[in-house]
Amino acid sequence: MRRAAPAHVFYNLKNIIMEYRRLGKSGLQLSVLSFGSWVTFHKQIGDSSADELMGIAYDNGINFFDNAEVYSLGESEKMMGRVLKKKNWDRTSYTVSSKAFFGWRGKANKPNQTGLSRKHLTEACHEALQRLQVDYLDLFFCHRPDKNTPIAEVVWTMNTLIQQGKILYWGTSEWSGVEIMEAHRVADQQHLIGPTMEQPQYNLLERNKMENEYLEIFKNIGLGTTIWSPLASGLLTGKYSDGIPEGSRLAIAGFEWLKDRMLQEEILKKAKKFADFAQKLGISPAAMAIAWCLKNPHVSTVILGASKKEQLEDNLKALEALPRLTNEVMEKIEKIMQTRPKLPEY
Ligand SMILES: NC(=O)c1ccc[n+]([C@@H]2O[C@H](COP(=O)([O-])OP(=O)(O)OC[C@H]3O[C@@H](n4cnc5c(N)ncnc54)[C@H](OP(=O)(O)O)[C@@H]3O)[C@@H](O)[C@H]2O)c1
C-alpha cells in the first residue's frame, strides 16, 4: 500500500516516490535523483530520445538537469535547450546547470577560451544561456580548479553573475577540500557568497572525497553535493563482466581512457559479485548502486545518466530499493567491494 505523500514528495510510476533534499545550507530543493547529458546527448542519442528521457525524468519528479559547455562541445547544451523549449515546462518547476572550465572548442581552444578567468566564466555563462535558451542558470559550476586564476577573481566573478541575475547558485566540481575552503575564506573576508555545492564523482569505487576529504566542510560549512557517475559509467550494473556490449559507453571511440581505467580484473570481479548480490535480493544492480549513493546524507542529488528509456526507468527504481538497504545489506556490500576509505584511527 502507498504511503501518504507529504507535500515535498511526488508520485508517478507505480511505487516511485521522488524525494527532495536541500542543496547544502541553501534553500534550494533538488530531487534526490537528477538527470545529466555527458556522453549521451548528441554522441549517443538525438533530439527525440533526449525529449523522451527528459520527459520521463520530469514526470517522475526530477527537477534538476545537468549540463556543461564541454559536453559534445556545446551540442549537448543546444540539444537540452531545444527540448526545454519544446516541453515549455514552467521555468519555476525545474533547475538547470552549466559548467565552465574546459571550453567548447576542443583542440581549437585559444587562451581565454578555457579556465576560470573573469573573461571565460562570464563568456561561458552567456554562451550557456544562449545554447540552453534560458534567462538564467540555476546552478553554475567551475568544472575544475584553475591554478592560474586567483581564487578572489573566481569568487568575485561568480558573485557578479549572481548580482546580475544570470546565475542563482555557484559551485565547484572536483575541487580539493582545501580549494573549496579557500574559496569560502575569501568569500567570508569580502562578504561574498562562497560555493554552495560541489560536484564530485561518487560511487562504490570512488569514495574518498565524499567519505573523508570533505567531512569537515560538510560539518562546518554545509556544502551541497550533486554527485556524478553513480554507476561508474555503467560498470556497477555488471554489464562489462563478460566483455564490452556493442553500443555501450566503453565501446565508443574516444573513450579508450575510460575503458583502460575501468576494465581491470579486480574491478570487474567486484562488479560481478555486487551485481549477483543485488539480483539475489531481487533488486536491479543499477538501482542498488544508486540507492547506495543516496544512503549518504551528504549527497544532495545523484545525477543519473542513461542512453535508453529502460535504463532510466531501471535507475529510478533506486527510490524503491533505498529502504531495502538495511545495515546488514550495507555491510555485505562493504565486504564485496572493500573500498571504504581508511580514516585515521583516532
Ligand atoms: N562534473 C563532472 O566532472 C562530471 C563528470 C561526469 C559526469 N558528470 C555528470 O553526471 C552525469 C551522470 O554521469 P554518468 O553518465 O557517468 O553516470 P553513470 O550512471 O555512472 O553512467 C551512465 C551510463 O551507464 C549506462 N547505464 C545507465 N543505467 C544503466 C542501466 N540501468 N543498465 C545498464 N547500463 C546503464 C549508460 O551507458 P551506455 O548505455 O552507453 O552503456 C549510461 O549512459 C552526467 O550526465 C553528467 O551530467 C559530471
Tab-separated table of C-alpha atoms and ligand atoms in Angstrom:
chain	number	residue	atom	x	y	z
A	1	MET	CA	0.000	0.000	0.000
A	2	ARG	CA	1.198	3.515	-0.813
A	3	ARG	CA	2.365	5.803	1.969
A	4	ALA	CA	0.516	9.132	2.275
A	5	ALA	CA	2.563	11.763	0.444
A	6	PRO	CA	3.878	14.700	2.424
A	7	ALA	CA	3.966	17.977	0.497
A	8	HIS	CA	7.580	17.560	-0.642
A	9	VAL	CA	7.214	14.162	-2.297
A	10	PHE	CA	5.929	13.441	-5.775
A	11	TYR	CA	4.285	10.269	-7.104
A	12	ASN	CA	4.386	8.952	-10.594
A	13	LEU	CA	5.342	5.466	-11.771
A	14	LYS	CA	4.000	2.732	-9.545
A	15	ASN	CA	5.833	2.860	-6.210
A	16	ILE	CA	8.276	5.549	-7.323
A	17	ILE	CA	8.245	8.344	-4.767
A	18	MET	CA	10.619	11.191	-5.529
A	19	GLU	CA	12.174	12.884	-2.542
A	20	TYR	CA	13.790	16.288	-2.340
A	21	ARG	CA	16.856	17.386	-0.370
A	22	ARG	CA	18.120	20.886	0.268
A	23	LEU	CA	21.308	21.758	-1.578
A	24	GLY	CA	23.654	22.083	1.393
A	25	LYS	CA	22.698	25.028	3.568
A	26	SER	CA	20.855	26.781	0.741
A	27	GLY	CA	17.070	26.966	0.487
A	28	LEU	CA	17.045	25.220	-2.894
A	29	GLN	CA	15.394	21.795	-3.004
A	30	LEU	CA	16.674	19.322	-5.571
A	31	SER	CA	15.155	15.953	-6.387
A	32	VAL	CA	17.444	13.250	-4.955
A	33	LEU	CA	17.733	11.842	-8.468
A	34	SER	CA	18.608	14.204	-11.300
A	35	PHE	CA	19.474	13.770	-14.968
A	36	GLY	CA	22.653	14.610	-16.879
A	37	SER	CA	23.756	14.580	-20.505
A	38	TRP	CA	27.518	13.806	-20.545
A	39	VAL	CA	28.432	11.298	-23.307
A	40	THR	CA	24.783	10.567	-24.172
A	41	PHE	CA	23.330	13.798	-25.669
A	42	HIS	CA	24.481	14.261	-29.289
A	43	LYS	CA	27.079	11.440	-29.154
A	44	GLN	CA	24.668	8.554	-28.482
A	45	ILE	CA	21.161	9.982	-28.724
A	46	GLY	CA	19.297	12.567	-30.792
A	47	ASP	CA	16.540	15.073	-30.014
A	48	SER	CA	13.649	12.606	-29.882
A	49	SER	CA	15.338	10.298	-27.323
A	50	ALA	CA	16.523	13.292	-25.297
A	51	ASP	CA	12.917	14.527	-25.315
A	52	GLU	CA	11.616	11.130	-24.184
A	53	LEU	CA	14.219	10.716	-21.412
A	54	MET	CA	13.834	14.237	-20.049
A	55	GLY	CA	10.049	13.740	-20.148
A	56	ILE	CA	10.273	10.526	-18.104
A	57	ALA	CA	12.633	12.240	-15.675
A	58	TYR	CA	10.394	15.283	-15.214
A	59	ASP	CA	7.198	13.220	-14.969
A	60	ASN	CA	8.791	11.245	-12.147
A	61	GLY	CA	9.637	14.336	-10.143
A	62	ILE	CA	13.212	15.036	-11.304
A	63	ASN	CA	13.735	18.784	-11.101
A	64	PHE	CA	17.444	19.133	-11.931
A	65	PHE	CA	19.058	18.744	-15.365
A	66	ASP	CA	22.853	18.860	-15.537
A	67	ASN	CA	24.979	20.076	-18.432
A	68	ALA	CA	28.343	21.684	-19.266
A	69	GLU	CA	29.918	23.772	-22.023
A	70	VAL	CA	32.300	20.937	-22.893
A	71	TYR	CA	29.698	18.160	-23.307
A	72	SER	CA	29.741	17.287	-27.016
A	73	LEU	CA	31.483	20.634	-27.480
A	74	GLY	CA	28.355	22.716	-26.828
A	75	GLU	CA	25.964	20.423	-28.740
A	76	SER	CA	24.650	18.810	-25.541
A	77	GLU	CA	23.502	22.190	-24.194
A	78	LYS	CA	21.925	23.049	-27.541
A	79	MET	CA	20.015	19.744	-27.520
A	80	MET	CA	18.817	20.226	-23.936
A	81	GLY	CA	17.827	23.792	-24.836
A	82	ARG	CA	15.707	22.586	-27.771
A	83	VAL	CA	13.979	20.001	-25.539
A	84	LEU	CA	13.321	22.539	-22.764
A	85	LYS	CA	11.873	24.984	-25.279
A	86	LYS	CA	9.592	22.321	-26.788
A	87	LYS	CA	8.449	21.000	-23.405
A	88	ASN	CA	7.622	24.527	-22.297
A	89	TRP	CA	7.610	23.412	-18.646
A	90	ASP	CA	7.047	26.145	-16.092
A	91	ARG	CA	10.552	27.589	-15.634
A	92	THR	CA	9.994	27.727	-11.874
A	93	SER	CA	9.431	23.937	-11.744
A	94	TYR	CA	12.936	22.783	-12.750
A	95	THR	CA	16.579	23.725	-12.353
A	96	VAL	CA	19.303	23.535	-14.984
A	97	SER	CA	23.065	23.854	-14.740
A	98	SER	CA	26.131	24.507	-16.798
A	99	LYS	CA	29.833	24.176	-16.030
A	100	ALA	CA	32.761	26.170	-17.338
A	101	PHE	CA	36.481	25.421	-17.496
A	102	PHE	CA	37.302	23.152	-20.444
A	103	GLY	CA	35.853	25.433	-23.165
A	104	TRP	CA	33.787	24.072	-26.056
A	105	ARG	CA	36.152	24.334	-28.993
A	106	GLY	CA	38.227	21.256	-28.148
A	107	LYS	CA	41.701	21.391	-29.660
A	108	ALA	CA	40.898	24.787	-31.212
A	109	ASN	CA	40.506	26.460	-27.788
A	110	LYS	CA	42.612	29.637	-27.637
A	111	PRO	CA	43.929	31.291	-24.452
A	112	ASN	CA	40.950	32.798	-22.557
A	113	GLN	CA	38.533	30.269	-24.072
A	114	THR	CA	39.150	27.893	-21.145
A	115	GLY	CA	39.844	28.241	-17.397
A	116	LEU	CA	38.185	30.283	-14.678
A	117	SER	CA	39.238	33.849	-15.537
A	118	ARG	CA	36.570	36.542	-15.228
A	119	LYS	CA	36.563	36.680	-19.024
A	120	HIS	CA	35.976	32.976	-19.622
A	121	LEU	CA	33.486	32.444	-16.770
A	122	THR	CA	31.419	35.424	-17.921
A	123	GLU	CA	31.514	34.467	-21.594
A	124	ALA	CA	30.844	30.782	-20.825
A	125	CYS	CA	27.797	31.791	-18.796
A	126	HIS	CA	26.457	33.956	-21.650
A	127	GLU	CA	27.048	31.158	-24.167
A	128	ALA	CA	25.344	28.545	-21.954
A	129	LEU	CA	22.296	30.821	-21.575
A	130	GLN	CA	22.062	31.092	-25.358
A	131	ARG	CA	22.553	27.372	-26.004
A	132	LEU	CA	20.107	26.313	-23.285
A	133	GLN	CA	17.665	29.078	-24.296
A	134	VAL	CA	17.049	30.147	-20.701
A	135	ASP	CA	17.302	33.550	-18.985
A	136	TYR	CA	19.325	32.297	-16.017
A	137	LEU	CA	21.196	29.195	-14.844
A	138	ASP	CA	20.049	27.798	-11.513
A	139	LEU	CA	23.459	26.256	-10.846
A	140	PHE	CA	26.793	27.249	-12.389
A	141	PHE	CA	29.908	25.203	-11.675
A	142	CYS	CA	33.649	25.735	-12.012
A	143	HIS	CA	34.207	22.393	-13.764
A	144	ARG	CA	37.759	22.042	-12.375
A	145	PRO	CA	40.060	24.225	-10.238
A	146	ASP	CA	42.240	26.672	-12.203
A	147	LYS	CA	45.735	27.081	-10.749
A	148	ASN	CA	46.320	30.120	-12.986
A	149	THR	CA	43.427	32.292	-11.778
A	150	PRO	CA	43.430	33.894	-8.299
A	151	ILE	CA	40.602	32.473	-6.218
A	152	ALA	CA	39.359	36.016	-5.415
A	153	GLU	CA	38.780	36.595	-9.161
A	154	VAL	CA	36.653	33.426	-9.340
A	155	VAL	CA	34.635	34.274	-6.222
A	156	TRP	CA	34.046	37.873	-7.365
A	157	THR	CA	33.013	36.800	-10.872
A	158	MET	CA	30.506	34.261	-9.578
A	159	ASN	CA	29.073	36.859	-7.192
A	160	THR	CA	28.784	39.399	-10.022
A	161	LEU	CA	26.896	36.836	-12.129
A	162	ILE	CA	24.570	36.238	-9.155
A	163	GLN	CA	24.035	40.001	-8.749
A	164	GLN	CA	23.274	40.277	-12.462
A	165	GLY	CA	20.613	37.552	-12.112
A	166	LYS	CA	22.373	35.320	-14.639
A	167	ILE	CA	23.034	32.510	-12.152
A	168	LEU	CA	21.401	31.649	-8.828
A	169	TYR	CA	23.928	29.346	-7.070
A	170	TRP	CA	27.579	28.730	-7.858
A	171	GLY	CA	29.702	25.714	-7.103
A	172	THR	CA	32.783	23.690	-7.891
A	173	SER	CA	33.490	20.321	-9.436
A	174	GLU	CA	36.362	18.055	-8.461
A	175	TRP	CA	37.985	20.693	-6.275
A	176	SER	CA	40.039	19.568	-3.303
A	177	GLY	CA	38.728	20.253	0.199
A	178	VAL	CA	41.474	22.864	0.636
A	179	GLU	CA	40.484	24.674	-2.576
A	180	ILE	CA	36.815	24.773	-1.552
A	181	MET	CA	37.736	26.138	1.881
A	182	GLU	CA	39.995	28.768	0.300
A	183	ALA	CA	37.022	29.958	-1.786
A	184	HIS	CA	34.933	30.180	1.395
A	185	ARG	CA	37.702	32.038	3.264
A	186	VAL	CA	37.929	34.671	0.511
A	187	ALA	CA	34.131	34.912	0.241
A	188	ASP	CA	33.797	35.408	4.039
A	189	GLN	CA	36.554	38.011	4.114
A	190	GLN	CA	34.916	40.045	1.364
A	191	HIS	CA	31.292	39.489	2.411
A	192	LEU	CA	30.576	37.469	-0.715
A	193	ILE	CA	28.771	34.179	-1.329
A	194	GLY	CA	31.016	31.098	-1.327
A	195	PRO	CA	30.382	27.918	-3.314
A	196	THR	CA	27.029	26.379	-2.345
A	197	MET	CA	27.772	22.985	-3.874
A	198	GLU	CA	30.462	20.674	-5.217
A	199	GLN	CA	30.047	18.084	-7.986
A	200	PRO	CA	32.367	15.153	-7.234
A	201	GLN	CA	32.434	11.650	-8.622
A	202	TYR	CA	30.867	9.302	-6.064
A	203	ASN	CA	30.162	5.616	-6.391
A	204	LEU	CA	31.184	2.323	-4.829
A	205	LEU	CA	34.608	2.592	-6.467
A	206	GLU	CA	35.341	6.282	-5.800
A	207	ARG	CA	34.638	7.357	-2.226
A	208	ASN	CA	37.451	9.353	-0.666
A	209	LYS	CA	36.226	12.916	-1.266
A	210	MET	CA	32.666	12.257	-0.045
A	211	GLU	CA	33.536	9.991	2.880
A	212	ASN	CA	36.805	11.507	4.041
A	213	GLU	CA	38.205	14.675	2.475
A	214	TYR	CA	35.044	16.817	2.633
A	215	LEU	CA	33.780	15.709	6.079
A	216	GLU	CA	34.883	18.899	7.882
A	217	ILE	CA	33.332	21.046	5.132
A	218	PHE	CA	30.001	19.234	5.459
A	219	LYS	CA	30.130	19.801	9.196
A	220	ASN	CA	31.318	23.412	9.262
A	221	ILE	CA	30.012	24.907	6.005
A	222	GLY	CA	27.097	22.711	4.988
A	223	LEU	CA	28.218	22.070	1.391
A	224	GLY	CA	25.659	20.554	-1.022
A	225	THR	CA	26.734	17.857	-3.487
A	226	THR	CA	25.444	16.875	-6.931
A	227	ILE	CA	27.337	13.626	-7.374
A	228	TRP	CA	28.277	12.083	-10.747
A	229	SER	CA	28.815	8.619	-12.267
A	230	PRO	CA	26.850	6.699	-9.617
A	231	LEU	CA	27.227	3.559	-11.760
A	232	ALA	CA	30.915	4.167	-12.560
A	233	SER	CA	29.899	4.676	-16.205
A	234	GLY	CA	27.635	1.604	-16.108
A	235	LEU	CA	30.260	-0.787	-14.736
A	236	LEU	CA	28.382	-1.380	-11.465
A	237	THR	CA	25.442	-2.847	-13.377
A	238	GLY	CA	27.741	-5.811	-14.130
A	239	LYS	CA	27.257	-5.204	-17.888
A	240	TYR	CA	31.007	-5.298	-18.581
A	241	SER	CA	31.686	-8.544	-16.741
A	242	ASP	CA	31.545	-10.660	-19.917
A	243	GLY	CA	33.101	-8.220	-22.374
A	244	ILE	CA	32.050	-4.867	-23.826
A	245	PRO	CA	28.439	-4.778	-25.092
A	246	GLU	CA	28.051	-3.166	-28.513
A	247	GLY	CA	26.942	0.456	-28.361
A	248	SER	CA	27.825	0.827	-24.675
A	249	ARG	CA	29.931	3.722	-23.350
A	250	LEU	CA	33.193	1.805	-23.201
A	251	ALA	CA	32.795	0.828	-26.861
A	252	ILE	CA	32.658	4.468	-28.043
A	253	ALA	CA	35.708	5.757	-29.941
A	254	GLY	CA	37.467	8.436	-27.893
A	255	PHE	CA	36.667	6.784	-24.564
A	256	GLU	CA	39.646	4.426	-24.553
A	257	TRP	CA	40.998	6.305	-21.499
A	258	LEU	CA	37.852	5.370	-19.567
A	259	LYS	CA	37.986	1.787	-20.802
A	260	ASP	CA	41.613	1.454	-19.612
A	261	ARG	CA	40.681	2.882	-16.217
A	262	MET	CA	37.583	0.723	-15.728
A	263	LEU	CA	38.258	-2.647	-17.300
A	264	GLN	CA	40.605	-4.062	-14.691
A	265	GLU	CA	40.265	-7.626	-13.498
A	266	GLU	CA	39.865	-6.748	-9.815
A	267	ILE	CA	37.183	-4.094	-10.509
A	268	LEU	CA	35.256	-6.355	-12.885
A	269	LYS	CA	35.264	-9.186	-10.333
A	270	LYS	CA	33.845	-6.892	-7.641
A	271	ALA	CA	31.214	-5.506	-10.028
A	272	LYS	CA	30.098	-9.036	-10.887
A	273	LYS	CA	29.848	-10.051	-7.221
A	274	PHE	CA	27.932	-6.842	-6.467
A	275	ALA	CA	25.505	-7.436	-9.346
A	276	ASP	CA	24.984	-11.082	-8.305
A	277	PHE	CA	24.239	-9.991	-4.732
A	278	ALA	CA	21.707	-7.384	-5.894
A	279	GLN	CA	19.978	-9.917	-8.114
A	280	LYS	CA	19.837	-12.402	-5.246
A	281	LEU	CA	17.900	-9.765	-3.275
A	282	GLY	CA	15.608	-9.181	-6.249
A	283	ILE	CA	16.961	-5.629	-6.766
A	284	SER	CA	18.445	-4.462	-10.052
A	285	PRO	CA	22.202	-3.828	-9.675
A	286	ALA	CA	21.823	-0.285	-11.082
A	287	ALA	CA	19.054	0.571	-8.613
A	288	MET	CA	21.117	-0.833	-5.728
A	289	ALA	CA	24.279	1.078	-6.712
A	290	ILE	CA	22.328	4.355	-6.969
A	291	ALA	CA	20.426	3.712	-3.717
A	292	TRP	CA	23.799	3.072	-2.043
A	293	CYS	CA	24.848	6.635	-3.004
A	294	LEU	CA	21.558	8.000	-1.614
A	295	LYS	CA	22.246	6.374	1.759
A	296	ASN	CA	24.951	9.009	2.279
A	297	PRO	CA	23.147	12.025	3.803
A	298	HIS	CA	25.799	14.382	2.404
A	299	VAL	CA	24.585	13.576	-1.111
A	300	SER	CA	22.055	16.228	-2.186
A	301	THR	CA	21.307	14.654	-5.562
A	302	VAL	CA	22.595	11.727	-7.630
A	303	ILE	CA	22.941	12.675	-11.298
A	304	LEU	CA	21.760	9.800	-13.470
A	305	GLY	CA	22.991	9.129	-16.979
A	306	ALA	CA	21.047	6.961	-19.429
A	307	SER	CA	21.203	6.295	-23.146
A	308	LYS	CA	17.920	4.343	-23.158
A	309	LYS	CA	14.437	4.649	-21.661
A	310	GLU	CA	14.724	1.205	-19.997
A	311	GLN	CA	17.916	2.276	-18.224
A	312	LEU	CA	16.345	5.440	-16.832
A	313	GLU	CA	13.287	3.514	-15.613
A	314	ASP	CA	15.570	0.934	-14.015
A	315	ASN	CA	17.594	3.681	-12.317
A	316	LEU	CA	14.503	5.431	-10.955
A	317	LYS	CA	13.797	2.230	-9.033
A	318	ALA	CA	16.660	3.237	-6.726
A	319	LEU	CA	13.928	5.011	-4.744
A	320	GLU	CA	12.162	1.688	-4.184
A	321	ALA	CA	15.449	-0.038	-3.368
A	322	LEU	CA	16.535	2.550	-0.793
A	323	PRO	CA	14.563	1.234	2.212
A	324	ARG	CA	15.863	-2.260	1.450
A	325	LEU	CA	19.471	-1.215	2.071
A	326	THR	CA	19.487	-2.210	5.719
A	327	ASN	CA	22.661	-2.137	7.836
A	328	GLU	CA	23.094	-5.816	7.108
A	329	VAL	CA	22.865	-5.289	3.340
A	330	MET	CA	25.242	-2.306	3.538
A	331	GLU	CA	27.778	-4.409	5.449
A	332	LYS	CA	27.565	-7.179	2.873
A	333	ILE	CA	28.176	-4.594	0.118
A	334	GLU	CA	31.257	-3.367	2.043
A	335	LYS	CA	32.550	-6.908	2.239
A	336	ILE	CA	32.161	-7.393	-1.503
A	337	MET	CA	33.612	-4.056	-2.594
A	338	GLN	CA	36.213	-3.330	0.136
A	339	THR	CA	36.516	0.281	-0.989
A	340	ARG	CA	35.739	2.125	2.266
A	341	PRO	CA	38.337	4.908	2.671
A	342	LYS	CA	40.745	4.464	5.565
A	343	LEU	CA	40.160	7.133	8.208
A	344	PRO	CA	42.732	7.964	10.907
A	345	GLU	CA	42.385	5.577	13.878
A	346	TYR	CA	41.845	8.480	16.350
B	1	LIG	N1	31.370	17.210	-13.052
B	1	LIG	C1	31.975	16.279	-13.746
B	1	LIG	O1	33.192	16.303	-13.946
B	1	LIG	C2	31.143	15.166	-14.336
B	1	LIG	C3	31.791	14.065	-14.921
B	1	LIG	C4	30.988	13.048	-15.433
B	1	LIG	C5	29.602	13.132	-15.367
B	1	LIG	N2	29.014	14.232	-14.812
B	1	LIG	C6	27.530	14.365	-14.747
B	1	LIG	O2	26.956	13.227	-14.145
B	1	LIG	C7	26.013	12.616	-15.032
B	1	LIG	C8	25.975	11.121	-14.792
B	1	LIG	O3	27.270	10.566	-15.005
B	1	LIG	P1	27.416	9.212	-15.809
B	1	LIG	O4	26.696	9.318	-17.101
B	1	LIG	O5	28.854	8.863	-15.830
B	1	LIG	O6	26.594	8.240	-14.825
B	1	LIG	P2	26.625	6.650	-14.654
B	1	LIG	O7	25.323	6.308	-14.054
B	1	LIG	O8	27.843	6.222	-13.940
B	1	LIG	O9	26.715	6.065	-16.128
B	1	LIG	C9	25.632	6.221	-17.015
B	1	LIG	C10	25.786	5.247	-18.182
B	1	LIG	O10	25.725	3.887	-17.716
B	1	LIG	C11	24.891	3.118	-18.571
B	1	LIG	N3	23.683	2.792	-17.815
B	1	LIG	C12	22.895	3.644	-17.095
B	1	LIG	N4	21.895	2.988	-16.497
B	1	LIG	C13	22.021	1.703	-16.832
B	1	LIG	C14	21.279	0.547	-16.505
B	1	LIG	N5	20.213	0.616	-15.714
B	1	LIG	N6	21.690	-0.636	-17.010
B	1	LIG	C15	22.776	-0.723	-17.811
B	1	LIG	N7	23.526	0.351	-18.159
B	1	LIG	C16	23.152	1.553	-17.671
B	1	LIG	C17	24.594	4.015	-19.785
B	1	LIG	O11	25.665	3.906	-20.714
B	1	LIG	P3	25.624	3.012	-22.057
B	1	LIG	O12	24.213	2.773	-22.440
B	1	LIG	O13	26.383	3.816	-23.053
B	1	LIG	O14	26.366	1.760	-21.710
B	1	LIG	C18	24.643	5.397	-19.163
B	1	LIG	O15	24.860	6.420	-20.074
B	1	LIG	C19	26.495	13.077	-16.429
B	1	LIG	O16	25.493	13.016	-17.410
B	1	LIG	C20	26.910	14.489	-16.144
B	1	LIG	O17	25.788	15.339	-16.099
B	1	LIG	C21	29.771	15.235	-14.286
